[in-house]
Amino acid sequence: MSDTASAAPRVPKRVAAVILNSLKGGVVPRIGLPYITVGREVEIRALLTDLSLIADGGASFRFLVGRYGAGKSFLLQTIRTHAMGEGFVVADADLSPDRRLQGGQGQGLATYRELIRNISTKTRPEGGALNLILDRWVASCADVDESVVNAQLAPLEEMVHGFDFTRMLRRYRMAASGGDEEAMSRVTKWIRGEYRTKSEARAELGSSTIISDDDWYDYVKLIARFLVCSGYKGMLVLIDELVNLYKIPNAITRQYNYEKILTMYNDTLQGKAQYLGMIMGGTPTSIEDRHRGVFSYEALRSRLAQGRFAREDLKDMLAPIIRLQPLTYEELLVLIEKLMQIHAGYFGWTPTLTENDLVDFLKIEFGRVGADTHLTPREVIRDFIELLDILCQNPDANVAELLQSVGGDALAPAAATGDTGTAGGNRNFAEFTI
């Protein structure tokens, strides 16, 4: 086995269970990603450049594009974990038929609520960190003069809806000082966008302003700016599943949603937003389709279309759109080695798979009909964990026979040509599209 696998760090059982169960179910684990991250160095380096910009008071906007199962969500979660570790606050949400960027029935506000519900920090990575952030700010203001607090909030008051937002912050601080948990809860409810009518907010808070479907993004910008007052470096917003905008049947509704994307894009690039980064994930079709995708909105297409000088071997990783490149065969080999180590540690068994067996497994995966255009890491990982589960439960099973029974002709060329089965000798299997 390779040095990478043999030197793999021991994974806590709880984390190992989440990793294995999530990957076998076809979803990305929320914890334990550093144990299984391979490749993507170029993409990660580009996104880390954005974090530096955000920490300096700037803003960024990126699209992450890849097919289903290509690793978009995995990369988003990897950046999420890294950003929290570096002192950023992260909010993430998946779009759905009920959660859009704009809608006539509160679908945009539903996305905002999901973002705030999932707002996370290093000490609260599972989400629900809004109160923690507010309490941290209150604690930082405990021993300072009121004029210092006013100077701290002054930049927020100059922003759209900033006066109402800062008034709620002051109300929360006053309630916290007096131990009034009910008043604190009402302010939190307001910031989460959970007041449905202005009359309800007026009755409980004395405020006739509520966060609505039309202006929720303005409050995202306010929260990002406020986070710096609480000691954080900024805010990273991750929005996945843009394909749900592509699927909207009504063309006018789709255009309204793309117009919202344009507003966000312009704000970040023109300096109207501070300490805010946005990453949106979608499939190539949901972005590039001229009839229903993001490119159907001409103002966005003209801004996002690739220039004339970029090509397959010379990517511009500073462009707004990052297209995920295929994982190489060697990277996949390292990945399944890591998964085997995690599986063995969790279930307490000794795998009998050799490196040649792992190579044969990948040959079988790449030997499928249509693998050159449709095989994704998600499918490879899911099949491999299933193989590990079977071997763990059937210790007398012959690995070579099991692989041969499934692989058939896919393994024949190696035997016929005397292939040694090393990773470097199978470059032809590395070229698949994800």
PDB file of N, CA, C and O in Angstrom, residues 134-180:
ATOM      1  N   LEU A 134     -24.066  37.357  18.345  1.00  0.00           N
ATOM      2  CA  LEU A 134     -24.608  38.537  19.029  1.00  0.00           C
ATOM      3  C   LEU A 134     -24.057  38.658  20.446  1.00  0.00           C
ATOM      4  O   LEU A 134     -23.678  39.752  20.889  1.00  0.00           O
ATOM      5  N   ASP A 135     -23.985  37.539  21.155  1.00  0.00           N
ATOM      6  CA  ASP A 135     -23.465  37.564  22.528  1.00  0.00           C
ATOM      7  C   ASP A 135     -21.990  37.936  22.559  1.00  0.00           C
ATOM      8  O   ASP A 135     -21.523  38.611  23.493  1.00  0.00           O
ATOM      9  N   ARG A 136     -21.244  37.505  21.538  1.00  0.00           N
ATOM     10  CA  ARG A 136     -19.830  37.863  21.467  1.00  0.00           C
ATOM     11  C   ARG A 136     -19.675  39.366  21.283  1.00  0.00           C
ATOM     12  O   ARG A 136     -18.780  39.990  21.868  1.00  0.00           O
ATOM     13  N   TRP A 137     -20.545  39.955  20.460  1.00  0.00           N
ATOM     14  CA  TRP A 137     -20.499  41.402  20.267  1.00  0.00           C
ATOM     15  C   TRP A 137     -20.857  42.143  21.560  1.00  0.00           C
ATOM     16  O   TRP A 137     -20.190  43.106  21.940  1.00  0.00           O
ATOM     17  N   VAL A 138     -21.893  41.672  22.224  1.00  0.00           N
ATOM     18  CA  VAL A 138     -22.297  42.309  23.487  1.00  0.00           C
ATOM     19  C   VAL A 138     -21.154  42.248  24.498  1.00  0.00           C
ATOM     20  O   VAL A 138     -20.856  43.230  25.192  1.00  0.00           O
ATOM     21  N   ALA A 139     -20.491  41.106  24.582  1.00  0.00           N
ATOM     22  CA  ALA A 139     -19.372  40.959  25.517  1.00  0.00           C
ATOM     23  C   ALA A 139     -18.224  41.898  25.171  1.00  0.00           C
ATOM     24  O   ALA A 139     -17.566  42.453  26.068  1.00  0.00           O
ATOM     25  N   SER A 140     -17.998  42.113  23.877  1.00  0.00           N
ATOM     26  CA  SER A 140     -16.906  43.015  23.476  1.00  0.00           C
ATOM     27  C   SER A 140     -17.222  44.468  23.789  1.00  0.00           C
ATOM     28  O   SER A 140     -16.309  45.305  23.882  1.00  0.00           O
ATOM     29  N   CYS A 141     -18.521  44.774  23.956  1.00  0.00           N
ATOM     30  CA  CYS A 141     -18.932  46.152  24.253  1.00  0.00           C
ATOM     31  C   CYS A 141     -19.136  46.401  25.744  1.00  0.00           C
ATOM     32  O   CYS A 141     -19.521  47.507  26.141  1.00  0.00           O
ATOM     33  N   ALA A 142     -18.887  45.392  26.557  1.00  0.00           N
ATOM     34  CA  ALA A 142     -19.238  45.472  27.979  1.00  0.00           C
ATOM     35  C   ALA A 142     -18.505  46.593  28.704  1.00  0.00           C
ATOM     36  O   ALA A 142     -19.096  47.319  29.513  1.00  0.00           O
ATOM     37  N   ASP A 143     -17.242  46.771  28.425  1.00  0.00           N
ATOM     38  CA  ASP A 143     -16.433  47.721  29.195  1.00  0.00           C
ATOM     39  C   ASP A 143     -15.973  48.921  28.378  1.00  0.00           C
ATOM     40  O   ASP A 143     -14.947  49.531  28.687  1.00  0.00           O
ATOM     41  N   VAL A 144     -16.709  49.232  27.322  1.00  0.00           N
ATOM     42  CA  VAL A 144     -16.315  50.369  26.492  1.00  0.00           C
ATOM     43  C   VAL A 144     -17.345  51.479  26.606  1.00  0.00           C
ATOM     44  O   VAL A 144     -18.501  51.256  26.990  1.00  0.00           O
ATOM     45  N   ASP A 145     -16.919  52.675  26.273  1.00  0.00           N
ATOM     46  CA  ASP A 145     -17.799  53.828  26.330  1.00  0.00           C
ATOM     47  C   ASP A 145     -18.841  53.758  25.213  1.00  0.00           C
ATOM     48  O   ASP A 145     -18.598  53.183  24.152  1.00  0.00           O
ATOM     49  N   GLU A 146     -19.995  54.363  25.467  1.00  0.00           N
ATOM     50  CA  GLU A 146     -21.080  54.333  24.483  1.00  0.00           C
ATOM     51  C   GLU A 146     -20.664  54.979  23.163  1.00  0.00           C
ATOM     52  O   GLU A 146     -21.112  54.564  22.090  1.00  0.00           O
ATOM     53  N   SER A 147     -19.798  55.954  23.236  1.00  0.00           N
ATOM     54  CA  SER A 147     -19.349  56.621  22.020  1.00  0.00           C
ATOM     55  C   SER A 147     -18.559  55.663  21.121  1.00  0.00           C
ATOM     56  O   SER A 147     -18.597  55.782  19.889  1.00  0.00           O
ATOM     57  N   VAL A 148     -17.859  54.696  21.736  1.00  0.00           N
ATOM     58  CA  VAL A 148     -17.110  53.701  20.978  1.00  0.00           C
ATOM     59  C   VAL A 148     -18.074  52.791  20.216  1.00  0.00           C
ATOM     60  O   VAL A 148     -17.860  52.459  19.046  1.00  0.00           O
ATOM     61  N   VAL A 149     -19.153  52.402  20.894  1.00  0.00           N
ATOM     62  CA  VAL A 149     -20.161  51.553  20.251  1.00  0.00           C
ATOM     63  C   VAL A 149     -20.825  52.302  19.097  1.00  0.00           C
ATOM     64  O   VAL A 149     -21.035  51.753  18.009  1.00  0.00           O
ATOM     65  N   ASN A 150     -21.133  53.577  19.321  1.00  0.00           N
ATOM     66  CA  ASN A 150     -21.750  54.378  18.259  1.00  0.00           C
ATOM     67  C   ASN A 150     -20.829  54.498  17.048  1.00  0.00           C
ATOM     68  O   ASN A 150     -21.286  54.419  15.894  1.00  0.00           O
ATOM     69  N   ALA A 151     -19.547  54.695  17.314  1.00  0.00           N
ATOM     70  CA  ALA A 151     -18.582  54.787  16.210  1.00  0.00           C
ATOM     71  C   ALA A 151     -18.468  53.451  15.475  1.00  0.00           C
ATOM     72  O   ALA A 151     -18.283  53.415  14.253  1.00  0.00           O
ATOM     73  N   GLN A 152     -18.615  52.372  16.217  1.00  0.00           N
ATOM     74  CA  GLN A 152     -18.540  51.031  15.624  1.00  0.00           C
ATOM     75  C   GLN A 152     -19.722  50.762  14.705  1.00  0.00           C
ATOM     76  O   GLN A 152     -19.565  50.137  13.633  1.00  0.00           O
ATOM     77  N   LEU A 153     -20.886  51.241  15.092  1.00  0.00           N
ATOM     78  CA  LEU A 153     -22.100  50.971  14.322  1.00  0.00           C
ATOM     79  C   LEU A 153     -22.379  52.023  13.253  1.00  0.00           C
ATOM     80  O   LEU A 153     -23.255  51.814  12.405  1.00  0.00           O
ATOM     81  N   ALA A 154     -21.651  53.126  13.285  1.00  0.00           N
ATOM     82  CA  ALA A 154     -21.901  54.220  12.334  1.00  0.00           C
ATOM     83  C   ALA A 154     -21.809  53.773  10.882  1.00  0.00           C
ATOM     84  O   ALA A 154     -22.667  54.145  10.062  1.00  0.00           O
ATOM     85  N   PRO A 155     -20.793  52.960  10.481  1.00  0.00           N
ATOM     86  CA  PRO A 155     -20.746  52.526   9.075  1.00  0.00           C
ATOM     87  C   PRO A 155     -21.962  51.703   8.656  1.00  0.00           C
ATOM     88  O   PRO A 155     -22.378  51.748   7.496  1.00  0.00           O
ATOM     89  N   LEU A 156     -22.541  50.954   9.600  1.00  0.00           N
ATOM     90  CA  LEU A 156     -23.721  50.156   9.282  1.00  0.00           C
ATOM     91  C   LEU A 156     -24.929  51.042   9.042  1.00  0.00           C
ATOM     92  O   LEU A 156     -25.768  50.752   8.178  1.00  0.00           O
ATOM     93  N   GLU A 157     -25.033  52.132   9.805  1.00  0.00           N
ATOM     94  CA  GLU A 157     -26.195  53.009   9.682  1.00  0.00           C
ATOM     95  C   GLU A 157     -26.246  53.700   8.325  1.00  0.00           C
ATOM     96  O   GLU A 157     -27.310  54.115   7.874  1.00  0.00           O
ATOM     97  N   GLU A 158     -25.111  53.803   7.666  1.00  0.00           N
ATOM     98  CA  GLU A 158     -25.069  54.453   6.363  1.00  0.00           C
ATOM     99  C   GLU A 158     -25.518  53.518   5.239  1.00  0.00           C
ATOM    100  O   GLU A 158     -25.749  53.965   4.106  1.00  0.00           O
ATOM    101  N   MET A 159     -25.659  52.228   5.544  1.00  0.00           N
ATOM    102  CA  MET A 159     -26.063  51.256   4.534  1.00  0.00           C
ATOM    103  C   MET A 159     -27.578  51.188   4.425  1.00  0.00           C
ATOM    104  O   MET A 159     -28.299  51.675   5.313  1.00  0.00           O
ATOM    105  N   VAL A 160     -28.065  50.594   3.343  1.00  0.00           N
ATOM    106  CA  VAL A 160     -29.508  50.430   3.158  1.00  0.00           C
ATOM    107  C   VAL A 160     -30.069  49.573   4.292  1.00  0.00           C
ATOM    108  O   VAL A 160     -29.529  48.512   4.602  1.00  0.00           O
ATOM    109  N   HIS A 161     -31.124  50.062   4.945  1.00  0.00           N
ATOM    110  CA  HIS A 161     -31.771  49.418   6.092  1.00  0.00           C
ATOM    111  C   HIS A 161     -30.848  49.368   7.320  1.00  0.00           C
ATOM    112  O   HIS A 161     -31.153  48.664   8.283  1.00  0.00           O
ATOM    113  N   GLY A 162     -29.764  50.113   7.271  1.00  0.00           N
ATOM    114  CA  GLY A 162     -28.812  50.079   8.378  1.00  0.00           C
ATOM    115  C   GLY A 162     -29.363  50.657   9.661  1.00  0.00           C
ATOM    116  O   GLY A 162     -29.034  50.184  10.759  1.00  0.00           O
ATOM    117  N   PHE A 163     -30.215  51.670   9.566  1.00  0.00           N
ATOM    118  CA  PHE A 163     -30.759  52.284  10.778  1.00  0.00           C
ATOM    119  C   PHE A 163     -31.606  51.283  11.558  1.00  0.00           C
ATOM    120  O   PHE A 163     -31.480  51.146  12.772  1.00  0.00           O
ATOM    121  N   ASP A 164     -32.486  50.553  10.851  1.00  0.00           N
ATOM    122  CA  ASP A 164     -33.329  49.556  11.524  1.00  0.00           C
ATOM    123  C   ASP A 164     -32.480  48.425  12.099  1.00  0.00           C
ATOM    124  O   ASP A 164     -32.752  47.943  13.204  1.00  0.00           O
ATOM    125  N   PHE A 165     -31.465  48.011  11.359  1.00  0.00           N
ATOM    126  CA  PHE A 165     -30.622  46.906  11.812  1.00  0.00           C
ATOM    127  C   PHE A 165     -29.847  47.283  13.077  1.00  0.00           C
ATOM    128  O   PHE A 165     -29.805  46.517  14.046  1.00  0.00           O
ATOM    129  N   THR A 166     -29.239  48.469  13.087  1.00  0.00           N
ATOM    130  CA  THR A 166     -28.469  48.880  14.268  1.00  0.00           C
ATOM    131  C   THR A 166     -29.383  49.134  15.465  1.00  0.00           C
ATOM    132  O   THR A 166     -28.975  48.919  16.611  1.00  0.00           O
ATOM    133  N   ARG A 167     -30.593  49.575  15.204  1.00  0.00           N
ATOM    134  CA  ARG A 167     -31.525  49.762  16.313  1.00  0.00           C
ATOM    135  C   ARG A 167     -31.834  48.428  16.983  1.00  0.00           C
ATOM    136  O   ARG A 167     -31.934  48.345  18.210  1.00  0.00           O
ATOM    137  N   MET A 168     -31.945  47.360  16.189  1.00  0.00           N
ATOM    138  CA  MET A 168     -32.168  46.042  16.756  1.00  0.00           C
ATOM    139  C   MET A 168     -30.938  45.546  17.529  1.00  0.00           C
ATOM    140  O   MET A 168     -31.063  44.900  18.566  1.00  0.00           O
ATOM    141  N   LEU A 169     -29.766  45.870  17.022  1.00  0.00           N
ATOM    142  CA  LEU A 169     -28.555  45.485  17.742  1.00  0.00           C
ATOM    143  C   LEU A 169     -28.486  46.171  19.111  1.00  0.00           C
ATOM    144  O   LEU A 169     -28.141  45.527  20.115  1.00  0.00           O
ATOM    145  N   ARG A 170     -28.809  47.453  19.130  1.00  0.00           N
ATOM    146  CA  ARG A 170     -28.812  48.178  20.411  1.00  0.00           C
ATOM    147  C   ARG A 170     -29.867  47.620  21.353  1.00  0.00           C
ATOM    148  O   ARG A 170     -29.655  47.518  22.566  1.00  0.00           O
ATOM    149  N   ARG A 171     -30.997  47.245  20.806  1.00  0.00           N
ATOM    150  CA  ARG A 171     -32.058  46.661  21.632  1.00  0.00           C
ATOM    151  C   ARG A 171     -31.595  45.325  22.231  1.00  0.00           C
ATOM    152  O   ARG A 171     -31.868  45.018  23.389  1.00  0.00           O
ATOM    153  N   TYR A 172     -30.893  44.532  21.428  1.00  0.00           N
ATOM    154  CA  TYR A 172     -30.381  43.250  21.924  1.00  0.00           C
ATOM    155  C   TYR A 172     -29.362  43.473  23.030  1.00  0.00           C
ATOM    156  O   TYR A 172     -29.371  42.773  24.054  1.00  0.00           O
ATOM    157  N   ARG A 173     -28.485  44.455  22.822  1.00  0.00           N
ATOM    158  CA  ARG A 173     -27.460  44.747  23.837  1.00  0.00           C
ATOM    159  C   ARG A 173     -28.093  45.198  25.145  1.00  0.00           C
ATOM    160  O   ARG A 173     -27.688  44.768  26.235  1.00  0.00           O
ATOM    161  N   MET A 174     -29.107  46.034  25.046  1.00  0.00           N
ATOM    162  CA  MET A 174     -29.795  46.508  26.244  1.00  0.00           C
ATOM    163  C   MET A 174     -30.507  45.354  26.955  1.00  0.00           C
ATOM    164  O   MET A 174     -30.466  45.234  28.181  1.00  0.00           O
ATOM    165  N   ALA A 175     -31.147  44.471  26.187  1.00  0.00           N
ATOM    166  CA  ALA A 175     -31.854  43.330  26.775  1.00  0.00           C
ATOM    167  C   ALA A 175     -30.868  42.375  27.432  1.00  0.00           C
ATOM    168  O   ALA A 175     -31.142  41.820  28.510  1.00  0.00           O
ATOM    169  N   ALA A 176     -29.712  42.172  26.799  1.00  0.00           N
ATOM    170  CA  ALA A 176     -28.702  41.279  27.374  1.00  0.00           C
ATOM    171  C   ALA A 176     -28.160  41.842  28.681  1.00  0.00           C
ATOM    172  O   ALA A 176     -27.923  41.092  29.643  1.00  0.00           O
ATOM    173  N   SER A 177     -27.963  43.157  28.733  1.00  0.00           N
ATOM    174  CA  SER A 177     -27.467  43.784  29.958  1.00  0.00           C
ATOM    175  C   SER A 177     -28.463  43.642  31.097  1.00  0.00           C
ATOM    176  O   SER A 177     -28.080  43.508  32.268  1.00  0.00           O
ATOM    177  N   GLY A 178     -29.760  43.670  30.747  1.00  0.00           N
ATOM    178  CA  GLY A 178     -30.784  43.550  31.778  1.00  0.00           C
ATOM    179  C   GLY A 178     -31.259  42.127  32.009  1.00  0.00           C
ATOM    180  O   GLY A 178     -32.168  41.900  32.809  1.00  0.00           O
ATOM    181  N   GLY A 179     -30.680  41.180  31.289  1.00  0.00           N
ATOM    182  CA  GLY A 179     -31.073  39.785  31.456  1.00  0.00           C
ATOM    183  C   GLY A 179     -32.458  39.477  30.922  1.00  0.00           C
ATOM    184  O   GLY A 179     -33.094  38.501  31.353  1.00  0.00           O
ATOM    185  N   ASP A 180     -32.960  40.286  30.007  1.00  0.00           N
ATOM    186  CA  ASP A 180     -34.299  40.096  29.432  1.00  0.00           C
ATOM    187  C   ASP A 180     -34.207  39.134  28.248  1.00  0.00           C
ATOM    188  O   ASP A 180     -34.054  39.546  27.090  1.00  0.00           O
TER     189      ASP A 180
END
